[in-house]
mmCIF file with all atom_site columns, C-alpha atoms in Angstrom:
data_model
loop_
_atom_site.group_PDB
_atom_site.id
_atom_site.type_symbol
_atom_site.label_atom_id
_atom_site.label_alt_id
_atom_site.label_comp_id
_atom_site.label_asym_id
_atom_site.label_entity_id
_atom_site.label_seq_id
_atom_site.pdbx_PDB_ins_code
_atom_site.Cartn_x
_atom_site.Cartn_y
_atom_site.Cartn_z
_atom_site.occupancy
_atom_site.B_iso_or_equiv
_atom_site.pdbx_formal_charge
_atom_site.auth_seq_id
_atom_site.auth_comp_id
_atom_site.auth_asym_id
_atom_site.auth_atom_id
_atom_site.pdbx_PDB_model_num
ATOM 1   C CA . UNK A 1 1   ? -20.018 -3.706  -15.226 1.00 46.00 ? 1   UNK A CA 1
ATOM 2   C CA . UNK A 1 2   ? -21.382 -0.791  -13.234 1.00 49.00 ? 2   UNK A CA 1
ATOM 3   C CA . UNK A 1 3   ? -21.139 2.802   -14.390 1.00 53.00 ? 3   UNK A CA 1
ATOM 4   C CA . UNK A 1 4   ? -22.347 5.742   -12.282 1.00 52.00 ? 4   UNK A CA 1
ATOM 5   C CA . UNK A 1 5   ? -23.967 8.646   -14.070 1.00 54.00 ? 5   UNK A CA 1
ATOM 6   C CA . UNK A 1 6   ? -24.365 11.906  -12.176 1.00 53.00 ? 6   UNK A CA 1
ATOM 7   C CA . UNK A 1 7   ? -27.517 13.415  -13.599 1.00 56.00 ? 7   UNK A CA 1
ATOM 8   C CA . UNK A 1 8   ? -28.326 16.619  -11.766 1.00 57.00 ? 8   UNK A CA 1
ATOM 9   C CA . UNK A 1 9   ? -29.175 15.964  -8.133  1.00 57.00 ? 9   UNK A CA 1
ATOM 10  C CA . UNK A 1 10  ? -29.081 12.179  -8.184  1.00 59.00 ? 10  UNK A CA 1
ATOM 11  C CA . UNK A 1 11  ? -26.734 9.402   -9.140  1.00 62.00 ? 11  UNK A CA 1
ATOM 12  C CA . UNK A 1 12  ? -27.966 6.711   -11.485 1.00 65.00 ? 12  UNK A CA 1
ATOM 13  C CA . UNK A 1 13  ? -26.214 3.370   -11.712 1.00 67.00 ? 13  UNK A CA 1
ATOM 14  C CA . UNK A 1 14  ? -26.354 1.407   -14.920 1.00 69.00 ? 14  UNK A CA 1
ATOM 15  C CA . UNK A 1 15  ? -25.694 -2.277  -14.476 1.00 66.00 ? 15  UNK A CA 1
ATOM 16  C CA . UNK A 1 16  ? -24.780 -4.311  -17.547 1.00 69.00 ? 16  UNK A CA 1
ATOM 17  C CA . UNK A 1 17  ? -25.433 -7.825  -16.390 1.00 67.00 ? 17  UNK A CA 1
ATOM 18  C CA . UNK A 1 18  ? -27.489 -10.875 -17.325 1.00 69.00 ? 18  UNK A CA 1
ATOM 19  C CA . UNK A 1 19  ? -30.896 -10.030 -15.858 1.00 67.00 ? 19  UNK A CA 1
ATOM 20  C CA . UNK A 1 20  ? -33.093 -13.002 -15.147 1.00 65.00 ? 20  UNK A CA 1
ATOM 21  C CA . UNK A 1 21  ? -35.142 -14.788 -12.548 1.00 64.00 ? 21  UNK A CA 1
ATOM 22  C CA . UNK A 1 22  ? -32.202 -14.945 -10.103 1.00 63.00 ? 22  UNK A CA 1
ATOM 23  C CA . UNK A 1 23  ? -32.800 -11.276 -9.325  1.00 58.00 ? 23  UNK A CA 1
ATOM 24  C CA . UNK A 1 24  ? -36.233 -12.148 -7.963  1.00 54.00 ? 24  UNK A CA 1
ATOM 25  C CA . UNK A 1 25  ? -35.121 -15.287 -6.164  1.00 55.00 ? 25  UNK A CA 1
ATOM 26  C CA . UNK A 1 26  ? -32.550 -13.677 -3.872  1.00 52.00 ? 26  UNK A CA 1
ATOM 27  C CA . UNK A 1 27  ? -29.570 -14.079 -6.183  1.00 52.00 ? 27  UNK A CA 1
ATOM 28  C CA . UNK A 1 28  ? -26.357 -12.196 -5.539  1.00 49.00 ? 28  UNK A CA 1
ATOM 29  C CA . UNK A 1 29  ? -27.586 -9.057  -7.316  1.00 50.00 ? 29  UNK A CA 1
ATOM 30  C CA . UNK A 1 30  ? -31.006 -8.856  -5.664  1.00 62.00 ? 30  UNK A CA 1
ATOM 31  C CA . UNK A 1 31  ? -29.971 -5.909  -3.428  1.00 70.00 ? 31  UNK A CA 1
ATOM 32  C CA . UNK A 1 32  ? -29.548 -3.914  -6.636  1.00 72.00 ? 32  UNK A CA 1
ATOM 33  C CA . UNK A 1 33  ? -33.242 -4.236  -7.484  1.00 76.00 ? 33  UNK A CA 1
ATOM 34  C CA . UNK A 1 34  ? -34.229 -3.735  -3.846  1.00 75.00 ? 34  UNK A CA 1
ATOM 35  C CA . UNK A 1 35  ? -32.437 -0.345  -3.804  1.00 77.00 ? 35  UNK A CA 1
ATOM 36  C CA . UNK A 1 36  ? -33.604 0.716   -7.264  1.00 80.00 ? 36  UNK A CA 1
ATOM 37  C CA . UNK A 1 37  ? -36.124 3.506   -7.565  1.00 84.00 ? 37  UNK A CA 1
ATOM 38  C CA . UNK A 1 38  ? -37.197 2.359   -11.027 1.00 87.00 ? 38  UNK A CA 1
ATOM 39  C CA . UNK A 1 39  ? -36.347 -0.564  -13.325 1.00 87.00 ? 39  UNK A CA 1
ATOM 40  C CA . UNK A 1 40  ? -35.743 0.327   -16.981 1.00 87.00 ? 40  UNK A CA 1
ATOM 41  C CA . UNK A 1 41  ? -35.102 -1.730  -20.076 1.00 88.00 ? 41  UNK A CA 1
ATOM 42  C CA . UNK A 1 42  ? -34.443 -0.333  -23.550 1.00 87.00 ? 42  UNK A CA 1
ATOM 43  C CA . UNK A 1 43  ? -34.845 -3.209  -26.007 1.00 86.00 ? 43  UNK A CA 1
ATOM 44  C CA . UNK A 1 44  ? -34.116 -5.730  -23.234 1.00 86.00 ? 44  UNK A CA 1
ATOM 45  C CA . UNK A 1 45  ? -34.825 -8.875  -25.306 1.00 83.00 ? 45  UNK A CA 1
ATOM 46  C CA . UNK A 1 46  ? -35.081 -11.904 -22.974 1.00 82.00 ? 46  UNK A CA 1
ATOM 47  C CA . UNK A 1 47  ? -34.977 -9.700  -19.861 1.00 84.00 ? 47  UNK A CA 1
ATOM 48  C CA . UNK A 1 48  ? -38.267 -7.961  -20.711 1.00 89.00 ? 48  UNK A CA 1
ATOM 49  C CA . UNK A 1 49  ? -40.567 -10.345 -18.826 1.00 88.00 ? 49  UNK A CA 1
ATOM 50  C CA . UNK A 1 50  ? -38.160 -10.491 -15.887 1.00 86.00 ? 50  UNK A CA 1
ATOM 51  C CA . UNK A 1 51  ? -38.055 -6.698  -15.579 1.00 88.00 ? 51  UNK A CA 1
ATOM 52  C CA . UNK A 1 52  ? -41.850 -6.510  -15.545 1.00 91.00 ? 52  UNK A CA 1
ATOM 53  C CA . UNK A 1 53  ? -42.276 -9.456  -13.164 1.00 88.00 ? 53  UNK A CA 1
ATOM 54  C CA . UNK A 1 54  ? -39.645 -8.242  -10.704 1.00 86.00 ? 54  UNK A CA 1
ATOM 55  C CA . UNK A 1 55  ? -40.951 -4.668  -10.775 1.00 89.00 ? 55  UNK A CA 1
ATOM 56  C CA . UNK A 1 56  ? -44.476 -5.907  -10.072 1.00 90.00 ? 56  UNK A CA 1
ATOM 57  C CA . UNK A 1 57  ? -43.309 -8.272  -7.318  1.00 85.00 ? 57  UNK A CA 1
ATOM 58  C CA . UNK A 1 58  ? -41.277 -5.514  -5.633  1.00 85.00 ? 58  UNK A CA 1
ATOM 59  C CA . UNK A 1 59  ? -43.927 -2.845  -6.317  1.00 88.00 ? 59  UNK A CA 1
ATOM 60  C CA . UNK A 1 60  ? -41.475 -0.700  -8.232  1.00 89.00 ? 60  UNK A CA 1
ATOM 61  C CA . UNK A 1 61  ? -42.190 1.582   -11.145 1.00 93.00 ? 61  UNK A CA 1
ATOM 62  C CA . UNK A 1 62  ? -40.729 0.387   -14.416 1.00 93.00 ? 62  UNK A CA 1
ATOM 63  C CA . UNK A 1 63  ? -40.432 1.302   -18.054 1.00 93.00 ? 63  UNK A CA 1
ATOM 64  C CA . UNK A 1 64  ? -39.518 -0.936  -20.909 1.00 93.00 ? 64  UNK A CA 1
ATOM 65  C CA . UNK A 1 65  ? -39.235 -0.493  -24.636 1.00 92.00 ? 65  UNK A CA 1
ATOM 66  C CA . UNK A 1 66  ? -39.854 -4.058  -25.781 1.00 89.00 ? 66  UNK A CA 1
ATOM 67  C CA . UNK A 1 67  ? -38.441 -5.120  -29.098 1.00 84.00 ? 67  UNK A CA 1
ATOM 68  C CA . UNK A 1 68  ? -38.203 -8.778  -30.021 1.00 82.00 ? 68  UNK A CA 1
ATOM 69  C CA . UNK A 1 69  ? -40.894 -11.295 -29.167 1.00 83.00 ? 69  UNK A CA 1
ATOM 70  C CA . UNK A 1 70  ? -38.255 -14.059 -28.829 1.00 74.00 ? 70  UNK A CA 1
ATOM 71  C CA . UNK A 1 71  ? -40.976 -16.685 -29.283 1.00 69.00 ? 71  UNK A CA 1
ATOM 72  C CA . UNK A 1 72  ? -38.627 -19.526 -30.158 1.00 67.00 ? 72  UNK A CA 1
ATOM 73  C CA . UNK A 1 73  ? -36.432 -18.977 -27.092 1.00 69.00 ? 73  UNK A CA 1
ATOM 74  C CA . UNK A 1 74  ? -39.164 -18.138 -24.593 1.00 69.00 ? 74  UNK A CA 1
ATOM 75  C CA . UNK A 1 75  ? -42.585 -19.261 -25.824 1.00 77.00 ? 75  UNK A CA 1
ATOM 76  C CA . UNK A 1 76  ? -45.433 -17.437 -24.085 1.00 83.00 ? 76  UNK A CA 1
ATOM 77  C CA . UNK A 1 77  ? -49.155 -18.079 -23.945 1.00 82.00 ? 77  UNK A CA 1
ATOM 78  C CA . UNK A 1 78  ? -51.683 -15.317 -23.437 1.00 81.00 ? 78  UNK A CA 1
ATOM 79  C CA . UNK A 1 79  ? -54.638 -15.640 -21.061 1.00 83.00 ? 79  UNK A CA 1
ATOM 80  C CA . UNK A 1 80  ? -56.605 -17.467 -23.777 1.00 85.00 ? 80  UNK A CA 1
ATOM 81  C CA . UNK A 1 81  ? -53.854 -20.045 -24.311 1.00 84.00 ? 81  UNK A CA 1
ATOM 82  C CA . UNK A 1 82  ? -52.845 -18.521 -27.665 1.00 87.00 ? 82  UNK A CA 1
ATOM 83  C CA . UNK A 1 83  ? -49.140 -18.346 -28.508 1.00 86.00 ? 83  UNK A CA 1
ATOM 84  C CA . UNK A 1 84  ? -47.767 -14.820 -28.327 1.00 88.00 ? 84  UNK A CA 1
ATOM 85  C CA . UNK A 1 85  ? -46.169 -14.466 -31.730 1.00 87.00 ? 85  UNK A CA 1
ATOM 86  C CA . UNK A 1 86  ? -46.398 -10.846 -32.886 1.00 88.00 ? 86  UNK A CA 1
ATOM 87  C CA . UNK A 1 87  ? -45.129 -7.604  -31.398 1.00 90.00 ? 87  UNK A CA 1
ATOM 88  C CA . UNK A 1 88  ? -48.702 -6.436  -30.832 1.00 91.00 ? 88  UNK A CA 1
ATOM 89  C CA . UNK A 1 89  ? -49.541 -9.712  -29.038 1.00 91.00 ? 89  UNK A CA 1
ATOM 90  C CA . UNK A 1 90  ? -46.423 -9.328  -26.902 1.00 91.00 ? 90  UNK A CA 1
ATOM 91  C CA . UNK A 1 91  ? -47.336 -5.794  -25.839 1.00 93.00 ? 91  UNK A CA 1
ATOM 92  C CA . UNK A 1 92  ? -50.869 -6.970  -24.960 1.00 93.00 ? 92  UNK A CA 1
ATOM 93  C CA . UNK A 1 93  ? -49.382 -9.927  -23.033 1.00 92.00 ? 93  UNK A CA 1
ATOM 94  C CA . UNK A 1 94  ? -47.123 -7.609  -21.028 1.00 94.00 ? 94  UNK A CA 1
ATOM 95  C CA . UNK A 1 95  ? -49.934 -5.126  -20.326 1.00 95.00 ? 95  UNK A CA 1
ATOM 96  C CA . UNK A 1 96  ? -52.177 -7.964  -19.119 1.00 94.00 ? 96  UNK A CA 1
ATOM 97  C CA . UNK A 1 97  ? -49.758 -8.643  -16.250 1.00 94.00 ? 97  UNK A CA 1
ATOM 98  C CA . UNK A 1 98  ? -51.272 -5.782  -14.211 1.00 96.00 ? 98  UNK A CA 1
ATOM 99  C CA . UNK A 1 99  ? -54.182 -3.372  -14.749 1.00 96.00 ? 99  UNK A CA 1
ATOM 100 C CA . UNK A 1 100 ? -52.065 -0.300  -13.951 1.00 95.00 ? 100 UNK A CA 1
ATOM 101 C CA . UNK A 1 101 ? -49.575 -0.894  -16.799 1.00 96.00 ? 101 UNK A CA 1
ATOM 102 C CA . UNK A 1 102 ? -49.796 1.951   -19.296 1.00 95.00 ? 102 UNK A CA 1
ATOM 103 C CA . UNK A 1 103 ? -48.185 2.683   -22.622 1.00 94.00 ? 103 UNK A CA 1
ATOM 104 C CA . UNK A 1 104 ? -47.055 5.706   -24.594 1.00 94.00 ? 104 UNK A CA 1
ATOM 105 C CA . UNK A 1 105 ? -44.575 6.472   -27.356 1.00 92.00 ? 105 UNK A CA 1
ATOM 106 C CA . UNK A 1 106 ? -41.119 8.036   -27.184 1.00 90.00 ? 106 UNK A CA 1
ATOM 107 C CA . UNK A 1 107 ? -40.272 10.757  -29.731 1.00 91.00 ? 107 UNK A CA 1
ATOM 108 C CA . UNK A 1 108 ? -37.910 8.842   -32.010 1.00 89.00 ? 108 UNK A CA 1
ATOM 109 C CA . UNK A 1 109 ? -38.161 6.558   -35.028 1.00 89.00 ? 109 UNK A CA 1
ATOM 110 C CA . UNK A 1 110 ? -38.095 2.782   -34.521 1.00 86.00 ? 110 UNK A CA 1
ATOM 111 C CA . UNK A 1 111 ? -39.418 0.621   -31.711 1.00 86.00 ? 111 UNK A CA 1
ATOM 112 C CA . UNK A 1 112 ? -40.509 3.450   -29.447 1.00 88.00 ? 112 UNK A CA 1
ATOM 113 C CA . UNK A 1 113 ? -43.457 2.085   -27.477 1.00 91.00 ? 113 UNK A CA 1
ATOM 114 C CA . UNK A 1 114 ? -42.775 2.371   -23.752 1.00 90.00 ? 114 UNK A CA 1
#
C-alpha cells in the first residue's frame, strides 16, 4: 500500500511492499526508487542488503537501522570469507560495501544504530 505524508514543504510516500532485487532489475516498482530522494529502512530485515545495494547502484543517499542478521535465510560472507553471524559483523559487512558509508546512533533505546 502507498500512504502519502505531507511533512512541511514536501510530500513523502511510504510504500509497504516486498523490497528485493526486482527493484534493481527493472521490476514493476523500479520507478519508485528512481524517483526517490532517499531510501530508508527501519528494521528492514531481509530488505537491508537490497536497500543498501540499490541505493549504491543508483547513487542515492540511504539510511537503515539494521536489526536481524538473518544468517539462516540469507547467509553472507565478509571480505575474508568469514560467515557474518553477529550484529557487529553485519554492521561491518554493510559498511564495507562502500567507503562513504557512515554510522551514528538515534536517540532511543533498542536497535538504534543508523
